[in-house]
Amino acid sequence: MYEGPVQDLIEELGRLPGVGPKSAQRIAFHLLGSDPADVARLQDALQRVKDGVVFCDVCGNVSEQERCRICRDARRDPASVCVVEEPKDVLAIERTREFKGRYHVLGGALDPLSGIGPDQLRIRELLTRIGEQEVTEVIIATDPNTEGEATATYLVRMLRDFPGLTVTRLASGLPMGGDLEFADELTLGRAFSGRRTV
Amino acid sequence: MYVRHLQVSDFRSWEHADLELTPGATVLIGQNGQGKTNLVEAIGYVATLSSHRVATDAPLVRIGAERAIVRTAVVHEGRELTVELEITPGKANRARVNRGAVARPRDVLGILRTVLFAPEDLALVRGDPGERRRFLDDLLVLRAPRFAGVRSDYERVLRQRNALLKTAGAARRAGSKGDIGTLEVWNGHLAKHGAQLLAARLDLVTALAPLVRAAYAGVAPESRPVDIAYRSSVDGLPADRPSDVDSVEAALLASLTEVRDAELERGVSLVGPHRDELELTLGESPAKGYASHGECWSFALSLRLGSYELLRADGGEPVLVLDDVFAELDRRRRSRLAEVAAAAEQVLVTAAVAEDVPEELTATRYTVSDGEVSRAE
């Protein structure tokens, strides 16, 4: 145990995801030894993230203005909407540079254990959006785990009544650069059932 | 297959132990509380990633230590694989095979296969249905490691669904709708994972039943015959093809619709593999409550010996572990068990006194005392 402010800082840092007690201690002492200007910049960044960040009115992604950069971008196809759980998933898909449509961030997945149902997610907003705008394809890109799969199934049920709307789910299967022999049975089984004609 | 080498650090009472093993029978002799069982428990842990004595990992780590390490070298068809497990309570365990890290500890399942018989197994006969379900599922995973995934997916969906039933049931009683609209979604997922587990269990019991009956007749020939049967909470399972996953899924889904109101009332999932029972019968009566102490022992032993025979028939003979069981058996049962055990590729036996163990099994003896394992002449 350290005394006073240093221990407080270690405890606060230790609450962050992915930071254990040792890392928290290391970061705390790094901050203690660093230039006041650096600390001020960090302080400032923390302050701004709580004050300045808003969520995009349309897609729910983190944004600086009422509408996020992607929703403002006229080159992005508004007819194609990719549904993801979190803002970080938008970033992951953006890095591929494959997708030219727009996004819809749900803000999580169905998770009754944590008290998250459809009303806690931005599902109603999605339905309104599809009803009002010219959306022709919805790509469901929730995580391939228990909660993500349940969310996908739920979305499919809600979306099947829209006429002329194509609903797709991201393929799951073998990772690129991987070896077939090292794939686990579940992944390989999925890849098999989702095989395509070439 | 056999375990050629076992090394543990900070596991249970052991700060460090190192043991060279050979095929055939090995007996660990030591007074109570010297740590014999801890050593075979470590071997069982490598095979199943769980202990036969406790449900959590915390007691496996020596008091005062942060993590326990279990290292084994397993020889199978002339090839040797080393498996190393690092057990850190409260964190994800880590596993290495041949010194290379594997993505998930689950990937080591299947390298070592053991059948372990211990005093705790009396609960298989006398305990709750949950004990018998775990027995079946553990055996499924030993036969096909893929079921470790099926089982954990099922449990996850089940927990989510129960949480939903609780809140939706409460909402319904309060007159609002709640999240009941998502129940069908969870039903679908529960049925999908549950059907795989259920169909596999049905298959397993069909294969296991004759082996258990034969093992019991061998161990206790003077007793009434025994039988095992799977009784499911799911109605309308296809009688002609019980292990057809699609039909099982349809039956499970139909059962879920039927019990919907009762489930919302009580806030728990009422049908599915988690509510099923492996029925054990002795003569005409259920074993639980009717069998004598000796009969319960013989029944539990037969379930293990049946498992052993089943795994052996699959190929890749498992390592047989008999933890402190000879003292509980009468002379005839001892010699019957010794007969089976002596034929095993490798059998590890623990006992407090050497006299309890039949002679066939005492060729290689180790003494365990004061934190030391030493070869006895």
Coordinates of C-alpha atoms in Angstrom, one line a residue:
Chain A
M1 CA 0.0 0.0 0.0
Y2 CA 1.2 3.5 -0.9
E3 CA 0.0 6.6 0.9
G4 CA -2.6 9.0 -0.1
P5 CA -3.0 10.3 -3.7
V6 CA -0.7 7.7 -5.3
Q7 CA -2.7 4.8 -3.9
D8 CA -5.9 6.5 -5.0
L9 CA -4.6 6.8 -8.5
I10 CA -3.5 3.2 -8.6
E11 CA -6.9 2.1 -7.5
E12 CA -8.7 4.2 -10.1
L13 CA -6.5 3.0 -12.9
G14 CA -7.0 -0.6 -11.7
R15 CA -10.7 -0.3 -12.3
L16 CA -10.1 0.2 -16.0
P17 CA -10.6 -2.9 -18.3
G18 CA -7.4 -4.7 -19.1
V19 CA -5.4 -3.0 -16.4
G20 CA -4.3 -5.2 -13.5
P21 CA -2.7 -4.1 -10.2
K22 CA 0.8 -4.2 -11.5
S23 CA 0.1 -2.2 -14.7
A24 CA -1.9 0.3 -12.6
Q25 CA 1.1 0.8 -10.4
R26 CA 3.4 1.2 -13.3
I27 CA 1.1 3.8 -15.0
A28 CA 0.7 5.7 -11.7
F29 CA 4.5 6.0 -11.2
H30 CA 5.0 6.9 -14.9
L31 CA 2.5 9.8 -14.4
L32 CA 4.1 10.8 -11.2
G33 CA 7.4 11.2 -13.0
S34 CA 6.2 12.8 -16.2
D35 CA 6.1 16.4 -17.3
P36 CA 3.1 18.5 -15.9
A37 CA 2.2 19.5 -19.5
D38 CA 1.7 15.8 -20.4
V39 CA -0.5 15.2 -17.4
A40 CA -2.5 18.3 -18.2
R41 CA -3.0 17.0 -21.8
L42 CA -4.3 13.7 -20.5
Q43 CA -6.5 15.5 -18.0
D44 CA -7.9 17.6 -20.8
A45 CA -8.5 14.6 -23.0
L46 CA -10.4 12.8 -20.2
Q47 CA -12.5 15.9 -19.5
R48 CA -13.4 16.4 -23.2
V49 CA -14.4 12.8 -23.7
K50 CA -17.1 13.3 -21.1
D51 CA -18.1 16.8 -22.1
G52 CA -17.7 16.9 -25.8
V53 CA -18.6 13.4 -27.2
V54 CA -22.1 12.9 -28.4
F55 CA -23.7 10.0 -30.1
C56 CA -24.7 10.3 -33.7
D57 CA -28.5 10.9 -34.1
V58 CA -28.7 8.5 -37.0
C59 CA -26.4 5.6 -36.3
G60 CA -25.5 5.9 -32.6
N61 CA -21.8 5.9 -33.2
V62 CA -19.6 8.2 -31.1
S63 CA -19.4 11.6 -32.8
E64 CA -18.4 15.2 -32.4
Q65 CA -21.5 16.7 -34.0
E66 CA -25.1 15.7 -34.3
R67 CA -24.3 13.4 -37.1
C68 CA -21.1 11.4 -37.3
R69 CA -18.5 11.6 -40.1
I70 CA -19.8 8.5 -41.9
C71 CA -23.5 9.6 -41.8
R72 CA -22.4 13.0 -43.2
D73 CA -20.4 11.5 -46.0
A74 CA -22.5 11.7 -49.2
R75 CA -20.3 9.1 -50.9
R76 CA -21.5 6.4 -48.5
D77 CA -24.4 4.3 -49.7
P78 CA -27.4 4.9 -47.5
A79 CA -29.2 1.9 -48.9
S80 CA -26.9 -0.5 -47.2
V81 CA -26.8 -0.6 -43.4
C82 CA -24.4 -2.7 -41.3
V83 CA -25.6 -3.4 -37.7
V84 CA -22.9 -3.8 -35.1
E85 CA -22.8 -4.0 -31.3
E86 CA -20.3 -1.3 -30.4
P87 CA -18.6 1.7 -31.8
K88 CA -15.3 -0.2 -31.8
D89 CA -16.9 -2.7 -34.3
V90 CA -17.4 0.2 -36.7
L91 CA -13.7 0.9 -36.6
A92 CA -12.9 -2.8 -37.1
I93 CA -15.0 -2.9 -40.3
E94 CA -13.8 0.5 -41.5
R95 CA -10.2 -0.9 -41.4
T96 CA -11.2 -3.5 -44.0
R97 CA -12.2 -0.7 -46.5
E98 CA -14.6 -3.2 -48.0
F99 CA -17.8 -1.7 -46.8
K100 CA -19.2 1.5 -48.5
G101 CA -22.5 1.7 -46.8
R102 CA -23.5 3.1 -43.4
Y103 CA -23.7 1.7 -39.9
H104 CA -26.1 1.3 -37.1
V105 CA -24.6 0.8 -33.6
L106 CA -26.9 -1.1 -31.2
G107 CA -25.0 -0.3 -28.1
G108 CA -24.6 -3.9 -27.0
A109 CA -26.3 -7.2 -27.5
L110 CA -29.3 -9.0 -25.9
D111 CA -28.1 -10.0 -22.5
P112 CA -30.8 -10.8 -19.9
L113 CA -28.2 -11.5 -17.2
S114 CA -27.1 -7.9 -17.4
G115 CA -30.7 -6.7 -17.8
I116 CA -30.3 -5.8 -21.4
G117 CA -33.4 -6.4 -23.6
P118 CA -34.5 -4.9 -27.0
D119 CA -35.5 -1.6 -25.3
Q120 CA -32.0 -1.0 -24.0
L121 CA -30.6 -1.4 -27.5
R122 CA -31.1 1.0 -30.4
I123 CA -33.4 -1.5 -32.2
R124 CA -36.4 0.7 -32.4
E125 CA -34.3 3.4 -34.0
L126 CA -33.1 0.9 -36.5
L127 CA -36.7 -0.1 -37.5
T128 CA -37.7 3.6 -37.8
R129 CA -34.6 4.3 -39.9
I130 CA -35.4 1.4 -42.3
G131 CA -39.0 2.5 -42.5
E132 CA -38.2 6.1 -43.3
Q133 CA -35.1 5.8 -45.5
E134 CA -34.4 3.8 -48.7
V135 CA -32.6 0.9 -47.1
T136 CA -32.4 -2.2 -49.3
E137 CA -29.9 -4.3 -47.4
V138 CA -29.2 -4.9 -43.7
I139 CA -26.0 -6.7 -42.8
I140 CA -26.0 -8.1 -39.3
A141 CA -22.5 -8.0 -37.9
T142 CA -23.1 -8.9 -34.2
D143 CA -20.4 -11.0 -32.4
P144 CA -20.5 -14.7 -33.1
N145 CA -21.1 -15.6 -29.4
T146 CA -24.2 -16.6 -27.5
E147 CA -25.5 -13.0 -27.0
G148 CA -24.6 -11.8 -30.4
E149 CA -26.2 -14.8 -32.1
A150 CA -29.4 -14.3 -30.1
T151 CA -29.4 -10.6 -31.1
A152 CA -29.0 -11.6 -34.8
T153 CA -31.9 -14.0 -34.6
Y154 CA -34.0 -11.4 -32.9
L155 CA -33.2 -8.8 -35.6
V156 CA -34.0 -11.3 -38.4
R157 CA -37.4 -11.8 -36.9
M158 CA -38.0 -8.1 -36.6
L159 CA -36.8 -7.3 -40.1
R160 CA -38.4 -10.0 -42.1
D161 CA -41.7 -8.1 -42.6
F162 CA -40.1 -5.2 -44.5
P163 CA -40.8 -5.7 -48.2
G164 CA -37.9 -5.8 -50.5
L165 CA -35.3 -5.8 -47.7
T166 CA -32.4 -8.2 -47.9
V167 CA -31.1 -9.3 -44.5
T168 CA -27.6 -10.9 -44.4
R169 CA -25.4 -12.1 -41.6
L170 CA -21.6 -12.0 -41.7
A171 CA -20.1 -15.3 -42.7
S172 CA -18.2 -17.1 -40.0
G173 CA -15.6 -19.6 -40.8
L174 CA -11.9 -20.1 -41.2
P175 CA -9.4 -17.3 -40.5
M176 CA -7.2 -16.2 -43.4
G177 CA -3.6 -17.4 -43.2
G178 CA -4.7 -20.2 -40.8
D179 CA -4.3 -23.9 -41.1
L180 CA -7.3 -26.1 -41.5
E181 CA -6.0 -28.7 -39.1
F182 CA -5.8 -26.1 -36.3
A183 CA -9.4 -24.9 -36.6
D184 CA -11.7 -25.9 -33.8
E185 CA -14.6 -28.2 -34.7
L186 CA -17.2 -25.5 -34.2
T187 CA -15.6 -23.0 -36.6
L188 CA -14.8 -25.7 -39.1
G189 CA -18.3 -27.0 -38.9
R190 CA -19.7 -23.5 -39.6
A191 CA -17.3 -23.1 -42.5
F192 CA -18.5 -26.3 -43.9
S193 CA -22.2 -25.5 -43.7
G194 CA -21.6 -22.1 -45.1
R195 CA -19.5 -23.2 -48.0
R196 CA -20.0 -21.6 -51.4
T197 CA -19.8 -22.7 -55.0
V198 CA -16.8 -21.5 -56.9
Chain B
M1 CA -1.9 -44.6 -23.3
Y2 CA 0.1 -44.0 -20.1
V3 CA 1.5 -41.1 -18.1
R4 CA 5.2 -41.3 -18.1
H5 CA 6.0 -38.4 -15.9
L6 CA 4.1 -36.2 -13.5
Q7 CA 5.4 -33.0 -12.0
V8 CA 3.4 -30.6 -9.8
S9 CA 4.3 -27.2 -8.2
D10 CA 2.2 -25.5 -5.6
F11 CA -0.6 -28.0 -6.3
R12 CA -2.7 -28.7 -3.1
S13 CA -0.4 -29.7 -0.3
W14 CA 2.6 -30.1 -2.7
E15 CA 5.2 -27.4 -3.0
H16 CA 6.9 -29.7 -5.5
A17 CA 6.6 -33.3 -6.6
D18 CA 8.2 -35.2 -9.4
L19 CA 7.2 -38.7 -10.3
E20 CA 8.4 -41.1 -13.0
L21 CA 5.7 -43.6 -13.9
T22 CA 5.6 -46.7 -16.0
P23 CA 2.9 -48.7 -17.8
G24 CA 1.2 -51.3 -15.6
A25 CA 0.2 -50.9 -12.0
T26 CA 1.7 -48.3 -9.6
V27 CA 0.6 -48.0 -6.0
L28 CA 1.0 -44.9 -3.9
I29 CA 1.0 -45.8 -0.2
G30 CA 0.8 -43.2 2.5
Q31 CA -1.1 -42.3 5.6
N32 CA -4.1 -40.1 5.5
G33 CA -3.4 -36.5 4.7
Q34 CA 0.0 -37.1 3.0
G35 CA -1.1 -36.0 -0.4
K36 CA -1.6 -39.3 -2.4
T37 CA -5.0 -38.2 -3.7
N38 CA -3.6 -34.8 -4.6
L39 CA -1.2 -36.5 -7.1
V40 CA -3.9 -38.5 -8.9
E41 CA -6.2 -35.5 -8.8
A42 CA -3.6 -33.6 -10.8
I43 CA -3.6 -36.3 -13.4
G44 CA -7.4 -36.3 -13.5
Y45 CA -7.3 -32.5 -13.9
V46 CA -5.1 -32.7 -17.0
A47 CA -7.6 -35.1 -18.5
T48 CA -10.8 -33.2 -17.7
L49 CA -9.8 -29.7 -16.7
S50 CA -11.7 -30.2 -13.5
S51 CA -11.2 -31.9 -10.2
H52 CA -13.1 -34.9 -9.0
R53 CA -13.2 -33.4 -5.5
V54 CA -14.1 -29.7 -5.8
A55 CA -16.0 -27.5 -8.2
T56 CA -13.7 -24.5 -8.2
D57 CA -10.0 -24.2 -8.8
A58 CA -9.1 -22.2 -5.7
P59 CA -8.5 -25.2 -3.4
L60 CA -6.1 -26.7 -5.9
V61 CA -3.5 -24.0 -5.3
R62 CA -1.3 -24.4 -2.3
I63 CA -2.1 -21.9 0.4
G64 CA 0.1 -18.9 0.0
A65 CA 0.9 -19.6 -3.6
E66 CA -0.5 -17.6 -6.5
R67 CA -0.8 -20.4 -9.1
A68 CA -0.4 -24.1 -9.4
I69 CA 1.4 -25.9 -12.2
V70 CA 0.8 -29.4 -13.4
R71 CA 3.1 -30.9 -16.0
T72 CA 2.6 -34.4 -17.5
A73 CA 4.2 -36.4 -20.2
V74 CA 1.7 -38.7 -21.9
V75 CA 2.7 -41.6 -24.1
H76 CA 0.2 -42.7 -26.7
E77 CA 1.0 -45.3 -29.4
G78 CA 4.7 -44.6 -28.9
R79 CA 4.4 -40.8 -29.2
E80 CA 5.0 -38.6 -26.3
L81 CA 3.2 -35.3 -25.7
T82 CA 3.8 -33.0 -22.7
V83 CA 0.9 -31.1 -21.3
E84 CA 1.5 -28.2 -18.9
L85 CA -1.3 -26.4 -17.1
E86 CA -1.1 -23.3 -15.1
I87 CA -4.0 -23.0 -12.7
T88 CA -4.6 -19.4 -11.5
P89 CA -7.9 -19.1 -9.5
G90 CA -9.9 -16.1 -10.6
K91 CA -8.1 -15.9 -13.9
A92 CA -8.1 -17.9 -17.1
N93 CA -5.9 -21.0 -16.9
R94 CA -3.1 -21.4 -19.4
A95 CA -2.1 -24.5 -21.2
R96 CA 0.9 -25.6 -23.2
V97 CA 1.4 -28.7 -25.3
N98 CA 5.0 -29.7 -26.1
R99 CA 6.1 -26.3 -24.7
G100 CA 3.9 -24.4 -27.2
A101 CA 1.0 -22.3 -25.9
V102 CA -2.4 -23.4 -27.1
A103 CA -5.2 -20.8 -27.7
R104 CA -7.6 -22.2 -25.1
P105 CA -7.0 -24.8 -22.3
R106 CA -9.9 -26.7 -23.7
D107 CA -7.6 -27.7 -26.6
V108 CA -5.7 -30.1 -24.4
L109 CA -8.8 -32.2 -23.8
G110 CA -8.4 -35.6 -25.4
I111 CA -4.6 -35.8 -25.1
L112 CA -4.9 -37.7 -21.8
R113 CA -7.9 -39.8 -21.0
T114 CA -8.5 -41.1 -17.6
V115 CA -11.2 -43.0 -15.7
L116 CA -11.0 -42.2 -12.1
F117 CA -12.8 -44.1 -9.4
A118 CA -12.8 -42.4 -5.9
P119 CA -14.9 -42.4 -2.7
E120 CA -16.7 -39.3 -4.0
D121 CA -18.3 -41.5 -6.6
L122 CA -20.8 -42.8 -4.1
A123 CA -22.6 -39.6 -4.9
L124 CA -23.2 -41.0 -8.5
V125 CA -25.7 -43.4 -6.9
R126 CA -26.8 -41.5 -3.8
G127 CA -26.5 -37.9 -4.9
D128 CA -28.6 -35.5 -6.9
P129 CA -29.4 -36.0 -10.5
G130 CA -26.9 -33.3 -11.3
E131 CA -24.1 -35.7 -10.3
R132 CA -25.2 -38.2 -12.8
R133 CA -25.7 -35.6 -15.6
R134 CA -22.1 -34.4 -14.9
F135 CA -21.0 -38.0 -15.1
L136 CA -22.5 -38.4 -18.6
D137 CA -21.3 -35.0 -19.8
D138 CA -17.7 -35.6 -18.6
L139 CA -17.7 -39.0 -20.4
L140 CA -19.1 -37.3 -23.6
V141 CA -16.2 -34.8 -23.5
L142 CA -13.7 -37.6 -23.0
R143 CA -15.0 -39.4 -26.0
A144 CA -15.4 -36.3 -28.2
P145 CA -13.8 -33.1 -26.9
R146 CA -16.1 -31.0 -29.1
F147 CA -18.8 -31.5 -26.4
A148 CA -16.9 -29.3 -24.0
G149 CA -18.0 -26.4 -26.3
V150 CA -21.5 -27.7 -26.7
R151 CA -21.9 -28.0 -23.0
S152 CA -20.6 -24.5 -22.2
D153 CA -22.7 -22.9 -25.0
Y154 CA -25.8 -24.7 -23.6
E155 CA -25.1 -23.5 -20.1
R156 CA -24.6 -19.9 -21.2
V157 CA -27.9 -19.9 -23.2
L158 CA -29.6 -21.5 -20.2
R159 CA -28.4 -18.8 -17.8
Q160 CA -29.5 -16.1 -20.1
R161 CA -32.9 -17.6 -20.6
N162 CA -33.4 -18.1 -16.9
A163 CA -32.6 -14.5 -16.3
L164 CA -35.1 -13.5 -19.0
L165 CA -37.8 -15.7 -17.5
K166 CA -37.3 -14.2 -14.1
T167 CA -37.6 -10.6 -15.3
A168 CA -40.3 -11.3 -17.9
G169 CA -42.3 -13.3 -15.3
A170 CA -42.1 -10.4 -12.8
A171 CA -43.1 -7.9 -15.5
R172 CA -46.1 -10.1 -16.5
R173 CA -47.3 -10.2 -12.9
A174 CA -47.0 -6.4 -12.8
G175 CA -49.1 -6.2 -15.9
S176 CA -46.4 -5.0 -18.4
K177 CA -45.0 -6.8 -21.3
G178 CA -41.3 -6.8 -20.5
D179 CA -38.8 -8.4 -22.8
I180 CA -41.0 -11.4 -23.4
G181 CA -40.7 -10.8 -27.2
T182 CA -37.2 -12.2 -27.1
L183 CA -38.2 -15.4 -25.4
E184 CA -38.7 -17.2 -28.7
V185 CA -35.2 -16.3 -29.7
W186 CA -33.7 -17.9 -26.6
N187 CA -36.0 -20.9 -27.1
G188 CA -34.5 -21.4 -30.5
H189 CA -31.0 -21.2 -29.3
L190 CA -31.7 -23.4 -26.2
A191 CA -33.2 -26.0 -28.5
K192 CA -30.3 -25.9 -30.9
H193 CA -27.6 -26.4 -28.3
G194 CA -29.7 -28.6 -26.1
A195 CA -30.6 -31.0 -28.9
Q196 CA -26.9 -31.7 -29.6
L197 CA -26.3 -32.4 -25.9
L198 CA -29.4 -34.5 -25.5
A199 CA -28.9 -36.6 -28.6
A200 CA -25.3 -37.3 -27.6
R201 CA -26.4 -38.3 -24.1
L202 CA -29.0 -40.7 -25.5
D203 CA -26.5 -42.3 -27.7
L204 CA -24.0 -42.6 -24.9
V205 CA -26.4 -44.3 -22.5
T206 CA -27.4 -46.8 -25.2
A207 CA -23.7 -47.7 -25.6
L208 CA -22.9 -47.6 -21.9
A209 CA -25.9 -49.6 -20.5
P210 CA -24.7 -53.2 -21.5
L211 CA -21.2 -52.4 -20.3
V212 CA -22.4 -51.3 -16.9
R213 CA -24.7 -54.3 -16.6
A214 CA -21.8 -56.6 -17.4
A215 CA -19.4 -54.8 -15.0
Y216 CA -21.9 -55.1 -12.1
A217 CA -22.5 -58.8 -12.8
G218 CA -18.8 -59.3 -12.6
V219 CA -18.2 -57.2 -9.5
A220 CA -21.2 -58.4 -7.5
P221 CA -22.4 -61.7 -9.1
E222 CA -24.6 -62.6 -6.1
S223 CA -26.6 -59.3 -6.2
R224 CA -29.7 -58.5 -8.3
P225 CA -29.0 -57.2 -11.8
V226 CA -28.7 -53.5 -12.4
D227 CA -29.7 -51.2 -15.3
I228 CA -29.3 -47.6 -16.4
A229 CA -31.8 -45.6 -18.5
Y230 CA -32.0 -42.0 -19.6
R231 CA -35.2 -40.2 -18.6
S232 CA -35.7 -36.9 -20.3
S233 CA -37.8 -33.9 -19.3
V234 CA -38.5 -33.5 -23.0
D235 CA -41.7 -35.2 -24.3
G236 CA -42.1 -36.7 -27.7
L237 CA -38.5 -37.7 -28.4
P238 CA -38.3 -39.7 -31.6
A239 CA -38.5 -43.3 -30.3
D240 CA -37.1 -44.9 -33.5
R241 CA -34.1 -42.6 -34.0
P242 CA -33.4 -41.1 -30.6
S243 CA -30.1 -39.5 -31.6
D244 CA -31.3 -37.7 -34.6
V245 CA -30.4 -34.1 -33.7
D246 CA -33.1 -32.4 -35.8
S247 CA -36.0 -34.4 -34.4
V248 CA -34.7 -33.9 -30.9
E249 CA -34.5 -30.2 -31.6
A250 CA -38.1 -30.1 -32.8
A251 CA -39.3 -32.1 -29.7
L252 CA -37.4 -29.8 -27.4
L253 CA -38.8 -26.7 -29.0
A254 CA -42.4 -28.1 -28.8
S255 CA -41.9 -28.9 -25.1
L256 CA -40.7 -25.4 -24.4
T257 CA -43.8 -24.0 -25.9
E258 CA -45.9 -26.2 -23.8
V259 CA -44.4 -25.2 -20.4
R260 CA -44.2 -21.5 -21.3
D261 CA -46.7 -20.4 -18.6
A262 CA -45.2 -22.5 -15.9
E263 CA -41.8 -21.3 -16.7
L264 CA -42.8 -17.6 -16.5
E265 CA -44.5 -18.4 -13.3
R266 CA -41.4 -19.9 -11.7
G267 CA -38.7 -18.1 -13.5
V268 CA -36.6 -21.1 -14.5
S269 CA -36.3 -23.3 -17.6
L270 CA -38.2 -26.5 -16.9
V271 CA -37.3 -28.7 -19.9
G272 CA -34.0 -29.5 -21.5
P273 CA -31.0 -31.7 -20.8
H274 CA -30.3 -29.8 -17.5
R275 CA -33.5 -31.3 -16.0
D276 CA -32.9 -34.9 -17.2
E277 CA -32.0 -37.8 -15.1
L278 CA -29.9 -41.0 -15.5
E279 CA -32.0 -43.6 -13.8
L280 CA -30.2 -46.3 -11.9
T281 CA -32.2 -49.4 -11.0
L282 CA -31.3 -52.4 -8.9
G283 CA -33.6 -55.3 -9.6
E284 CA -37.0 -53.6 -9.8
S285 CA -36.3 -50.6 -7.5
P286 CA -34.4 -47.4 -8.0
A287 CA -30.9 -47.7 -6.6
K288 CA -31.1 -44.5 -4.6
G289 CA -32.8 -45.2 -1.3
Y290 CA -33.1 -49.0 -1.9
A291 CA -29.5 -50.2 -2.4
S292 CA -27.3 -51.1 0.5
H293 CA -24.0 -49.4 1.1
G294 CA -22.1 -52.3 -0.6
E295 CA -24.5 -52.3 -3.6
C296 CA -24.1 -48.5 -4.0
W297 CA -20.4 -48.9 -4.0
S298 CA -20.5 -51.7 -6.6
F299 CA -22.9 -49.7 -8.8
A300 CA -20.7 -46.6 -8.7
L301 CA -17.7 -48.8 -9.5
S302 CA -19.6 -50.5 -12.4
L303 CA -20.4 -47.0 -13.9
R304 CA -16.7 -46.3 -13.9
L305 CA -15.7 -49.7 -15.2
G306 CA -18.4 -49.4 -17.9
S307 CA -16.9 -46.0 -18.9
Y308 CA -13.5 -47.5 -19.0
E309 CA -14.6 -50.4 -21.3
L310 CA -16.4 -47.9 -23.5
L311 CA -13.4 -45.7 -23.9
R312 CA -11.2 -48.7 -24.5
A313 CA -13.5 -49.9 -27.3
D314 CA -13.2 -46.4 -28.9
G315 CA -9.4 -47.0 -29.1
G316 CA -6.7 -45.3 -27.1
E317 CA -7.0 -47.1 -23.8
P318 CA -7.5 -44.7 -20.9
V319 CA -5.4 -44.5 -17.7
L320 CA -7.3 -46.1 -14.8
V321 CA -7.1 -44.3 -11.5
L322 CA -8.3 -46.0 -8.3
D323 CA -8.2 -43.5 -5.5
D324 CA -8.5 -45.0 -2.0
V325 CA -11.2 -47.5 -3.0
F326 CA -9.9 -50.9 -2.0
A327 CA -10.4 -50.3 1.7
E328 CA -14.2 -50.0 1.1
L329 CA -14.6 -53.3 -0.8
D330 CA -14.9 -56.9 0.5
R331 CA -12.4 -59.5 -0.6
R332 CA -14.2 -60.8 -3.6
R333 CA -14.9 -57.4 -5.0
R334 CA -11.3 -56.4 -4.4
S335 CA -10.0 -59.3 -6.5
R336 CA -12.6 -58.7 -9.2
L337 CA -11.5 -55.1 -9.5
A338 CA -7.8 -56.2 -9.4
E339 CA -8.5 -58.5 -12.3
V340 CA -9.8 -55.7 -14.5
A341 CA -7.2 -53.2 -13.3
A342 CA -4.2 -55.6 -13.9
A343 CA -5.2 -55.9 -17.5
A344 CA -5.2 -52.1 -18.0
E345 CA -2.3 -50.4 -19.8
Q346 CA -1.7 -48.2 -16.8
V347 CA -3.4 -48.2 -13.4
L348 CA -2.6 -45.8 -10.6
V349 CA -3.8 -46.9 -7.1
T350 CA -3.7 -45.0 -3.9
A351 CA -4.1 -46.7 -0.5
A352 CA -3.4 -45.9 3.2
V353 CA -2.1 -49.4 3.9
A354 CA -0.4 -51.8 1.3
E355 CA -2.3 -54.8 2.7
D356 CA -5.6 -53.5 1.3
V357 CA -4.3 -53.7 -2.3
P358 CA -4.4 -57.1 -4.0
E359 CA -1.0 -58.5 -4.9
E360 CA -1.5 -58.3 -8.6
L361 CA -1.3 -54.5 -8.4
T362 CA 1.6 -54.0 -6.0
A363 CA 4.6 -54.5 -8.2
T364 CA 5.6 -50.8 -8.3
R365 CA 5.2 -49.0 -5.0
Y366 CA 5.8 -45.5 -4.0
T367 CA 5.7 -44.2 -0.4
V368 CA 4.1 -40.8 0.2
S369 CA 5.0 -39.0 3.4
D370 CA 6.2 -35.7 4.7
G371 CA 5.9 -34.0 1.3
E372 CA 8.1 -36.6 -0.4
V373 CA 7.4 -39.4 -2.8
S374 CA 9.9 -42.2 -2.9
R375 CA 10.2 -45.5 -4.6
A376 CA 9.7 -48.4 -2.1
E377 CA 11.5 -51.6 -2.7

